[in-house]
Coordinates of C-alpha atoms and ligand atoms in Angstrom, one line a residue:
I1 CA 2.0 3.2 16.4
R2 CA 4.6 5.0 14.5
K3 CA 7.3 6.5 17.2
S4 CA 7.1 10.0 17.3
S5 CA 9.0 11.5 14.2
P6 CA 12.0 13.6 15.0
I7 CA 11.6 14.6 11.2
P8 CA 8.5 16.8 11.0
V9 CA 6.4 16.7 7.9
A10 CA 6.9 20.0 5.7
L11 CA 4.6 22.7 6.4
Y12 CA 4.3 25.9 4.8
G13 CA 1.8 28.5 5.7
G14 CA -0.7 25.9 6.8
R15 CA -0.2 23.6 3.9
N16 CA 1.7 20.5 3.5
A17 CA 4.4 19.9 0.7
V18 CA 4.1 16.2 -0.4
S19 CA 6.5 14.5 -2.7
M20 CA 4.6 13.0 -5.7
L21 CA 6.2 10.4 -7.9
P22 CA 3.7 9.7 -10.9
G23 CA 5.7 6.5 -12.1
G24 CA 5.0 4.8 -15.4
G25 CA 1.8 3.5 -17.0
I26 CA -1.5 4.9 -15.5
G27 CA 0.6 6.7 -12.7
P28 CA 0.6 10.2 -14.3
E29 CA -3.2 10.1 -15.3
L30 CA -4.3 8.8 -11.8
M31 CA -2.1 11.8 -10.3
N32 CA -3.8 14.1 -12.4
Y33 CA -7.1 13.0 -10.7
V34 CA -5.7 13.2 -7.3
R35 CA -4.9 16.9 -8.1
E36 CA -8.2 17.6 -9.4
V37 CA -10.2 16.1 -6.5
F38 CA -8.1 18.1 -4.3
K39 CA -8.6 21.3 -5.9
Y40 CA -12.4 20.9 -5.5
A41 CA -12.2 19.5 -2.0
G42 CA -9.5 22.3 -0.8
A43 CA -7.4 19.9 0.6
P44 CA -4.3 22.0 1.8
V45 CA -1.6 20.2 0.1
D46 CA 1.2 21.3 -2.4
F47 CA 2.9 18.6 -4.4
E48 CA 6.5 18.4 -5.7
V49 CA 6.4 16.2 -8.5
I50 CA 9.4 14.1 -9.5
D51 CA 9.5 12.1 -12.7
I52 CA 12.0 9.2 -13.0
D53 CA 12.7 8.1 -16.5
P54 CA 12.4 4.4 -16.5
K55 CA 15.0 4.0 -19.3
S56 CA 17.7 5.9 -17.7
D57 CA 20.1 3.8 -16.0
E58 CA 21.4 6.6 -14.0
N59 CA 20.0 7.4 -10.6
A60 CA 19.8 10.9 -10.6
G61 CA 16.2 11.1 -10.4
L62 CA 16.0 8.4 -7.8
D63 CA 18.3 10.4 -5.8
Y64 CA 16.1 13.5 -6.3
A65 CA 13.2 11.7 -5.1
I66 CA 14.6 10.3 -2.0
T67 CA 16.0 13.6 -1.0
S68 CA 12.7 15.2 -1.6
I69 CA 10.9 12.6 0.3
K70 CA 13.4 13.2 3.2
R71 CA 12.6 16.7 2.9
N72 CA 8.9 16.3 3.0
G73 CA 8.3 13.5 5.2
V74 CA 5.4 12.2 3.1
A75 CA 4.8 10.9 -0.5
I76 CA 2.4 9.6 -2.8
K77 CA 3.5 7.5 -5.8
G78 CA 2.8 5.5 -8.8
N79 CA 4.7 2.4 -9.7
I80 CA 8.3 3.2 -11.4
E81 CA 8.9 0.7 -14.0
T82 CA 12.3 -0.8 -14.3
K83 CA 12.7 -1.4 -18.3
S84 CA 16.4 -2.5 -18.0
E85 CA 16.7 -6.5 -17.8
S86 CA 20.3 -6.2 -17.0
A87 CA 21.1 -7.3 -13.6
G88 CA 23.0 -4.1 -12.7
V89 CA 19.7 -2.0 -12.5
L90 CA 17.8 -2.7 -9.5
S91 CA 14.1 -1.7 -8.8
R92 CA 13.8 2.0 -7.9
N93 CA 10.7 0.9 -5.9
V94 CA 12.6 -1.4 -3.7
A95 CA 15.5 1.1 -3.6
I96 CA 13.3 3.8 -2.2
R97 CA 11.5 1.7 0.2
N98 CA 15.1 0.5 1.5
E99 CA 16.7 3.8 1.5
L100 CA 13.8 5.3 3.4
D101 CA 13.9 2.2 5.8
L102 CA 9.9 2.0 5.0
Y103 CA 10.3 -1.6 6.9
V104 CA 6.2 -2.3 7.0
N105 CA 3.3 -2.1 4.3
I106 CA -0.1 -2.0 5.3
L107 CA -3.0 -3.2 2.9
H108 CA -6.4 -2.7 4.4
C109 CA -8.7 -4.9 2.3
K110 CA -12.2 -3.9 2.9
S111 CA -15.2 -4.7 0.6
Y112 CA -17.2 -1.9 -1.1
L113 CA -20.8 -2.2 -0.8
G114 CA -22.3 -2.3 -4.4
V115 CA -19.1 -3.7 -6.2
P116 CA -19.4 -6.9 -7.8
A117 CA -17.0 -9.2 -6.0
R118 CA -16.0 -12.8 -5.5
Q119 CA -16.4 -12.5 -1.7
K120 CA -18.9 -10.1 0.3
D121 CA -17.9 -8.1 3.6
I122 CA -14.2 -8.7 3.7
D123 CA -12.4 -6.8 6.2
I124 CA -8.7 -8.0 6.3
V125 CA -5.4 -6.2 6.9
I126 CA -2.1 -7.4 5.6
I127 CA 0.9 -6.2 7.3
R128 CA 3.9 -6.9 5.4
Q129 CA 7.6 -6.8 6.0
N130 CA 8.6 -4.5 3.3
T131 CA 12.5 -4.1 3.2
E132 CA 14.1 -7.5 3.0
G133 CA 13.0 -11.4 2.5
E134 CA 13.1 -12.3 -1.2
Y135 CA 13.5 -8.4 -2.1
A136 CA 17.0 -8.2 -1.1
M137 CA 18.2 -8.4 -4.7
L138 CA 21.2 -10.4 -3.7
E139 CA 21.4 -12.7 -6.7
H140 CA 24.3 -14.0 -8.5
E141 CA 25.4 -17.0 -10.8
S142 CA 27.9 -18.7 -8.6
V143 CA 28.9 -21.3 -11.5
D144 CA 27.3 -21.6 -15.2
G145 CA 23.8 -22.4 -15.0
V146 CA 23.5 -22.0 -11.1
V147 CA 21.9 -19.0 -9.7
E148 CA 21.8 -18.1 -6.0
S149 CA 19.1 -15.8 -4.8
M150 CA 19.4 -14.7 -1.1
K151 CA 16.2 -14.1 1.2
I152 CA 17.2 -12.1 4.1
V153 CA 15.4 -12.3 7.3
T154 CA 16.5 -10.2 10.4
E155 CA 15.4 -10.5 13.7
T156 CA 15.6 -6.6 14.0
N157 CA 12.9 -6.2 11.3
S158 CA 10.8 -9.4 12.2
V159 CA 10.4 -7.9 15.6
R160 CA 9.7 -4.3 14.1
V161 CA 6.9 -5.8 11.8
A162 CA 5.5 -7.9 14.8
R163 CA 5.4 -5.2 17.0
F164 CA 3.9 -2.6 14.5
A165 CA 1.2 -5.1 13.8
F166 CA 0.1 -5.9 17.3
E167 CA 0.3 -2.1 18.3
W168 CA -1.9 -1.4 15.3
A169 CA -4.3 -4.1 16.0
K170 CA -4.7 -3.1 19.6
R171 CA -5.1 0.5 18.7
N172 CA -7.9 -0.2 15.8
G173 CA -9.8 -2.7 18.0
R174 CA -8.9 -5.8 15.9
K175 CA -9.1 -9.2 17.5
K176 CA -6.7 -11.6 16.0
I177 CA -3.6 -11.9 14.1
T178 CA -2.3 -14.8 11.9
T179 CA 1.5 -15.2 11.1
I180 CA 1.8 -16.3 7.5
H181 CA 4.9 -18.4 6.7
K182 CA 6.5 -21.4 5.2
A183 CA 8.6 -22.4 8.3
N184 CA 8.1 -26.3 7.7
I185 CA 10.6 -25.8 4.5
M186 CA 12.4 -22.4 5.2
K187 CA 13.2 -23.6 8.9
L188 CA 15.8 -20.8 9.7
S189 CA 14.4 -17.6 7.8
D190 CA 10.7 -18.1 8.1
G191 CA 11.4 -20.1 11.3
L192 CA 12.8 -16.8 12.8
F193 CA 10.0 -14.5 11.5
L194 CA 7.5 -16.9 13.1
D195 CA 9.2 -17.6 16.4
T196 CA 9.7 -13.6 16.7
S197 CA 6.0 -13.0 16.2
K198 CA 5.1 -15.8 18.8
K199 CA 7.2 -14.1 21.2
I200 CA 5.8 -10.6 20.5
A201 CA 2.2 -12.2 20.6
A202 CA 2.8 -13.3 24.2
E203 CA 3.0 -9.6 25.2
Y204 CA -0.4 -9.0 24.1
P205 CA -2.7 -11.7 25.5
E206 CA -5.9 -9.7 24.5
I207 CA -5.1 -10.3 20.9
E208 CA -5.5 -13.9 19.5
H209 CA -2.5 -15.1 17.5
N210 CA -2.2 -18.2 15.4
D211 CA -0.1 -19.1 12.2
M212 CA -0.7 -20.7 8.8
I213 CA 1.3 -22.1 6.1
I214 CA 1.4 -19.8 2.9
D215 CA 0.2 -22.4 0.4
N216 CA -2.9 -23.3 2.8
C217 CA -3.2 -19.5 3.6
C218 CA -4.0 -19.0 -0.3
M219 CA -6.7 -21.7 -0.3
Q220 CA -8.2 -20.5 2.9
L221 CA -8.4 -16.8 1.5
V222 CA -10.4 -18.0 -1.6
S223 CA -12.7 -20.3 0.4
K224 CA -13.0 -19.2 3.7
P225 CA -11.6 -15.6 3.7
H226 CA -13.8 -14.4 6.9
Q227 CA -11.6 -16.2 9.4
F228 CA -8.7 -13.5 8.8
D229 CA -8.4 -10.4 10.8
V230 CA -5.1 -9.3 10.6
M231 CA -2.3 -11.1 8.9
I232 CA 1.6 -10.5 9.1
M233 CA 4.2 -11.9 6.7
T234 CA 7.4 -11.5 5.0
N235 CA 7.8 -9.4 1.9
L236 CA 7.1 -12.0 -1.3
Y237 CA 4.3 -13.7 0.5
G238 CA 2.7 -10.0 1.2
S239 CA 3.0 -9.2 -2.4
I240 CA 1.0 -12.4 -3.5
V241 CA -1.4 -12.4 -0.7
S242 CA -2.2 -8.9 -1.3
N243 CA -2.9 -9.5 -5.1
V244 CA -5.1 -12.4 -3.8
V245 CA -7.3 -10.3 -1.4
C246 CA -7.6 -7.3 -3.9
G247 CA -8.7 -10.2 -6.5
L248 CA -11.5 -11.3 -4.1
I249 CA -12.9 -7.9 -3.5
G250 CA -12.9 -6.2 -6.8
G251 CA -9.3 -6.3 -8.5
A252 CA -6.4 -3.6 -8.6
G253 CA -8.2 -0.6 -9.2
L254 CA -9.8 0.0 -5.6
L255 CA -7.3 -0.4 -2.8
S256 CA -4.3 1.6 -1.5
G257 CA -1.2 0.7 0.3
R258 CA 0.7 2.4 3.1
N259 CA 4.5 2.2 3.5
Y260 CA 5.7 3.4 7.0
G261 CA 9.2 3.6 8.7
D262 CA 9.9 5.5 11.7
H263 CA 10.2 8.7 9.9
Y264 CA 8.7 8.5 6.6
A265 CA 5.5 7.5 4.8
V266 CA 4.8 6.7 1.4
F267 CA 1.2 6.0 -0.2
E268 CA 0.5 4.1 -3.2
P269 CA -2.2 1.9 -5.0
G270 CA -2.1 -1.5 -3.0
T271 CA -1.2 -3.8 -5.7
R272 CA 1.7 -1.5 -7.2
N273 CA 0.9 -2.0 -10.8
T274 CA 2.0 -0.2 -13.8
G275 CA -1.1 -0.7 -15.7
T276 CA 0.9 -0.1 -18.9
A277 CA -1.6 -1.7 -21.3
I278 CA -4.5 0.3 -20.2
S279 CA -2.6 3.8 -19.9
G280 CA -3.9 6.6 -21.9
K281 CA -7.1 5.2 -22.8
N282 CA -9.2 7.0 -19.9
I283 CA -10.4 3.3 -18.5
A284 CA -8.0 3.1 -15.4
N285 CA -10.0 2.9 -12.1
P286 CA -8.9 6.3 -10.3
I287 CA -10.0 4.9 -6.9
A288 CA -7.0 3.3 -6.0
M289 CA -4.8 6.3 -6.2
L290 CA -7.6 8.4 -4.5
S291 CA -7.6 6.0 -1.8
A292 CA -3.9 6.3 -1.3
S293 CA -4.4 10.2 -1.4
I294 CA -6.9 9.8 1.3
E295 CA -4.7 7.8 3.6
M296 CA -2.1 10.5 2.9
L297 CA -4.4 13.4 4.3
K298 CA -5.6 11.3 7.2
H299 CA -1.6 10.8 7.8
L300 CA -1.2 14.7 7.6
G301 CA -4.3 15.1 10.1
H302 CA -6.5 16.6 7.5
F303 CA -9.4 14.1 8.6
Q304 CA -12.2 16.6 7.2
H305 CA -10.9 16.5 3.9
A306 CA -10.0 12.9 3.9
N307 CA -13.6 12.1 4.8
L308 CA -15.1 14.5 2.3
I309 CA -13.4 12.7 -0.6
Q310 CA -14.2 9.2 1.0
R311 CA -17.8 9.9 1.2
A312 CA -17.7 11.4 -2.4
I313 CA -16.0 8.1 -3.4
E314 CA -18.4 5.9 -1.5
K315 CA -21.6 7.7 -3.2
T316 CA -20.0 7.3 -6.5
I317 CA -19.1 3.6 -6.4
C318 CA -21.6 2.3 -3.9
E319 CA -24.8 4.3 -4.6
D320 CA -24.6 5.7 -8.2
K321 CA -22.6 2.7 -9.3
I322 CA -20.3 4.7 -11.6
H323 CA -18.0 1.7 -12.3
T324 CA -14.9 1.4 -14.8
P325 CA -14.4 -1.8 -16.8
D326 CA -12.2 -3.6 -14.2
L327 CA -15.4 -3.4 -12.1
G328 CA -17.7 -4.6 -14.9
G329 CA -18.9 -1.1 -15.6
T330 CA -18.8 1.0 -18.8
A331 CA -17.8 4.3 -17.2
K332 CA -14.6 6.2 -18.2
S333 CA -12.0 7.2 -15.6
T334 CA -13.2 10.9 -16.1
D335 CA -16.9 10.0 -15.4
V336 CA -15.7 8.7 -12.1
I337 CA -13.8 11.9 -11.1
Q338 CA -16.6 14.0 -12.5
R339 CA -19.2 12.2 -10.3
I340 CA -16.7 12.4 -7.2
I341 CA -16.4 16.1 -7.7
D342 CA -20.1 16.7 -8.2
H343 CA -20.6 15.1 -4.9
I344 CA -17.8 17.2 -3.2
L345 CA -19.4 20.2 -4.5
Q346 CA -22.8 19.3 -2.9
A347 CA -23.1 21.1 0.2
D348 CA -24.7 17.7 2.2
I349 CA -21.6 16.0 2.3
R350 CA -19.0 19.0 2.9
P351 CA -17.2 18.9 6.4
Ligands
ADP1 P1 2.5 -5.1 -13.3 O1 2.7 -3.9 -12.9 O2 2.8 -6.1 -12.1 O3 3.2 -5.4 -14.6 P2 0.1 -4.5 -14.5 O4 0.4 -3.3 -14.8 O5 -0.1 -5.5 -15.7 O6 0.9 -5.2 -13.4 O7 -1.5 -4.9 -13.8 C1 -2.0 -6.0 -13.3 C2 -3.4 -6.1 -13.8 O8 -4.3 -5.1 -13.2 C3 -3.7 -5.6 -15.3 O9 -4.7 -6.3 -15.9 C4 -4.1 -4.2 -14.9 O10 -5.0 -3.7 -16.1 C5 -4.8 -4.0 -13.7 N1 -4.9 -2.8 -13.2 C6 -4.0 -2.4 -12.3 N2 -4.4 -1.1 -11.9 C7 -5.4 -0.7 -12.4 C8 -6.5 0.3 -12.4 N3 -6.1 1.6 -11.6 N4 -7.7 0.3 -12.9 C9 -7.9 -1.0 -13.9 N5 -7.1 -2.0 -13.8 C10 -6.1 -2.0 -13.1
MG2 MG1 3.2 -3.6 -15.6

């Protein structure tokens, strides 16, 4: 689906170099678990760690991070906090996605067997425009007490998202795509996004296409989620709907999200939380970041290592039921990691 990248991923002596941006909150501890698990799984990846000071108003760390990702082609990241409330300080997370033109985000929400959840057997793919919409960060106070905030929808990016989604659906044997919008109110912006997806859909007669208004979509997701297969939407709806679906299958601690452009790929936990309140307590669920690392390994072509870690996670979560408090369990983060490593070390699931 990604056009063949003219910029090859970094590869030194058979090992990939990957930029690692731990971010704030639980990011650094989750990254340590990734490194620990990679060590035991023998994953051939070296990390270039870049810390960004959330309190700094300077963009030196951000510039270095972007340069590093451009050099390595691939990154894994936690959520970078924007501490300053001042309007001049923009979100670094958004800046990274924009600068690297990571125009699409994919979140594959698939239920884990054995994890207590509000809905069972969910298998929904959310494909989200990732660089414009309400995240354009173009806000100003035009006169006292009146703020204007611009939502940008371009035909170019709407086409790219729709094309990506239909190609992805085709290659992954998915049957249906639903465009989520509010074109009844935002007739021009969401209208453009919807019309574009209809045009692209016409080129893929083998894939069913329908559309749904965002408010109804939220209700349908909670009551009848199995009607959804692949969903495409603009940026802010994507953020909200991703959180709804993660909530349905077990919360923020399980799923990962992938950010793609034509040249670079960035992997991160699906709901992009900082988790400040639970950091340093050994209770954060390490699975979301580990899932991100598995997607990263697949992207680099290390399928055996990805499968080894995936199966160790499934044994730990679905069979042994070693669950952190967010899943209703009492296990520590390190208990989960230790059990995953135990499974990796057992010969029966080695590649
Ligand atoms: P934000 O970064 O948007 O401020 P929070 O960091 O407050 O969001 O996270 C939202 C909720 O998700 C919190 O209740 C947090 O504890 C929970 N959460 C996020 N990540 C994890 C995780 N890895 N394990 C367990 N709970 C998590
Ligand atoms: Mg937070």
